[in-house]
Amino acid sequence: MVNKSKTKLSRTFPTTLGMIFIFLLCLLVQCTGTRPDGLGLRQGKLIPCPSSPNCVGSFENEKDETHYFPSYLYKKPMKDLLTDLKQIVASRPRTAIIKEEPNYLYIENTSFLMRYVDDLEFYADDAKKTLHFRSASRLGKSDLGVNRKRVTEILEKLKEME
């Protein structure tokens, strides 16, 4: 007589080990993607979001509910605004400022578990006292609202500091 519970275990154990191995491999490989070319200002604007729903930006069409997020109007001097913005970014975990110009910041934010990297840009248009931004995931289609949430949190902290 064959012990059915041992037979079932012997069939599922390798599959479970395989799934654990794949998960650990993903953690080791770090799903960072490649740093995109073409970020920064182009004719006074940040580049548009791709068609995938894992990006939000203030230069998107206002009717595009997936990608559009209103820009932030500020009152303080631009230098003070960017100082506050850098302070907020520095307080966030797994976040690094990659490029800094007098009116522009490029930031990379890495997710905790899977190590996905999102690209976040801020552009201060001092003539209009408007802070524009773009936040996009490098990989995948959906970000489960992470980019929108991140921008919301940062802008709320800026507003508190105004």
PDB file of N, CA, C and O in Angstrom, residues 69 88 92 146-160:
ATOM      1  N   PHE A  69      -1.956  64.928 -13.044  1.00  0.00           N
ATOM      2  CA  PHE A  69      -1.951  65.328 -11.640  1.00  0.00           C
ATOM      3  C   PHE A  69      -1.615  66.817 -11.655  1.00  0.00           C
ATOM      4  O   PHE A  69      -0.617  67.215 -12.244  1.00  0.00           O
ATOM      5  N   ILE A  88      12.531  66.913   2.080  1.00  0.00           N
ATOM      6  CA  ILE A  88      11.458  65.916   2.068  1.00  0.00           C
ATOM      7  C   ILE A  88      11.937  64.630   1.416  1.00  0.00           C
ATOM      8  O   ILE A  88      11.734  63.533   1.940  1.00  0.00           O
ATOM      9  N   ARG A  92      12.730  60.373   2.914  1.00  0.00           N
ATOM     10  CA  ARG A  92      12.014  59.194   2.422  1.00  0.00           C
ATOM     11  C   ARG A  92      12.985  58.022   2.269  1.00  0.00           C
ATOM     12  O   ARG A  92      14.087  58.197   1.759  1.00  0.00           O
ATOM     13  N   VAL A 146       1.157  53.732  -6.823  1.00  0.00           N
ATOM     14  CA  VAL A 146       2.308  54.127  -6.005  1.00  0.00           C
ATOM     15  C   VAL A 146       2.839  55.507  -6.410  1.00  0.00           C
ATOM     16  O   VAL A 146       3.141  56.338  -5.545  1.00  0.00           O
ATOM     17  N   ASN A 147       2.967  55.775  -7.696  1.00  0.00           N
ATOM     18  CA  ASN A 147       3.507  57.069  -8.133  1.00  0.00           C
ATOM     19  C   ASN A 147       2.593  58.221  -7.733  1.00  0.00           C
ATOM     20  O   ASN A 147       3.059  59.255  -7.253  1.00  0.00           O
ATOM     21  N   ARG A 148       1.302  58.050  -7.912  1.00  0.00           N
ATOM     22  CA  ARG A 148       0.342  59.089  -7.530  1.00  0.00           C
ATOM     23  C   ARG A 148       0.396  59.328  -6.013  1.00  0.00           C
ATOM     24  O   ARG A 148       0.401  60.462  -5.548  1.00  0.00           O
ATOM     25  N   LYS A 149       0.463  58.260  -5.261  1.00  0.00           N
ATOM     26  CA  LYS A 149       0.520  58.374  -3.800  1.00  0.00           C
ATOM     27  C   LYS A 149       1.798  59.098  -3.370  1.00  0.00           C
ATOM     28  O   LYS A 149       1.772  59.961  -2.480  1.00  0.00           O
ATOM     29  N   ARG A 150       2.919  58.756  -3.981  1.00  0.00           N
ATOM     30  CA  ARG A 150       4.201  59.376  -3.633  1.00  0.00           C
ATOM     31  C   ARG A 150       4.161  60.882  -3.890  1.00  0.00           C
ATOM     32  O   ARG A 150       4.548  61.682  -3.031  1.00  0.00           O
ATOM     33  N   VAL A 151       3.684  61.271  -5.062  1.00  0.00           N
ATOM     34  CA  VAL A 151       3.603  62.698  -5.391  1.00  0.00           C
ATOM     35  C   VAL A 151       2.666  63.413  -4.421  1.00  0.00           C
ATOM     36  O   VAL A 151       2.976  64.509  -3.935  1.00  0.00           O
ATOM     37  N   THR A 152       1.534  62.803  -4.116  1.00  0.00           N
ATOM     38  CA  THR A 152       0.582  63.397  -3.166  1.00  0.00           C
ATOM     39  C   THR A 152       1.248  63.644  -1.821  1.00  0.00           C
ATOM     40  O   THR A 152       1.127  64.728  -1.247  1.00  0.00           O
ATOM     41  N   GLU A 153       1.960  62.657  -1.304  1.00  0.00           N
ATOM     42  CA  GLU A 153       2.621  62.781  -0.004  1.00  0.00           C
ATOM     43  C   GLU A 153       3.671  63.901  -0.017  1.00  0.00           C
ATOM     44  O   GLU A 153       3.755  64.694   0.926  1.00  0.00           O
ATOM     45  N   ILE A 154       4.465  63.960  -1.066  1.00  0.00           N
ATOM     46  CA  ILE A 154       5.510  64.979  -1.156  1.00  0.00           C
ATOM     47  C   ILE A 154       4.890  66.375  -1.226  1.00  0.00           C
ATOM     48  O   ILE A 154       5.323  67.299  -0.531  1.00  0.00           O
ATOM     49  N   LEU A 155       3.856  66.538  -2.060  1.00  0.00           N
ATOM     50  CA  LEU A 155       3.226  67.854  -2.194  1.00  0.00           C
ATOM     51  C   LEU A 155       2.518  68.279  -0.909  1.00  0.00           C
ATOM     52  O   LEU A 155       2.512  69.464  -0.565  1.00  0.00           O
ATOM     53  N   GLU A 156       1.936  67.328  -0.199  1.00  0.00           N
ATOM     54  CA  GLU A 156       1.304  67.658   1.083  1.00  0.00           C
ATOM     55  C   GLU A 156       2.338  68.163   2.088  1.00  0.00           C
ATOM     56  O   GLU A 156       2.094  69.122   2.822  1.00  0.00           O
ATOM     57  N   LYS A 157       3.520  67.537   2.103  1.00  0.00           N
ATOM     58  CA  LYS A 157       4.577  67.990   3.012  1.00  0.00           C
ATOM     59  C   LYS A 157       5.092  69.369   2.607  1.00  0.00           C
ATOM     60  O   LYS A 157       5.388  70.201   3.463  1.00  0.00           O
ATOM     61  N   LEU A 158       5.182  69.617   1.288  1.00  0.00           N
ATOM     62  CA  LEU A 158       5.594  70.941   0.823  1.00  0.00           C
ATOM     63  C   LEU A 158       4.600  72.004   1.278  1.00  0.00           C
ATOM     64  O   LEU A 158       4.990  73.087   1.717  1.00  0.00           O
ATOM     65  N   LYS A 159       3.319  71.664   1.157  1.00  0.00           N
ATOM     66  CA  LYS A 159       2.274  72.601   1.555  1.00  0.00           C
ATOM     67  C   LYS A 159       2.380  72.925   3.052  1.00  0.00           C
ATOM     68  O   LYS A 159       2.207  74.072   3.466  1.00  0.00           O
ATOM     69  N   GLU A 160       2.679  71.917   3.868  1.00  0.00           N
ATOM     70  CA  GLU A 160       2.846  72.131   5.307  1.00  0.00           C
ATOM     71  C   GLU A 160       4.024  73.067   5.598  1.00  0.00           C
ATOM     72  O   GLU A 160       4.008  73.788   6.587  1.00  0.00           O
TER      73      GLU A 160
END
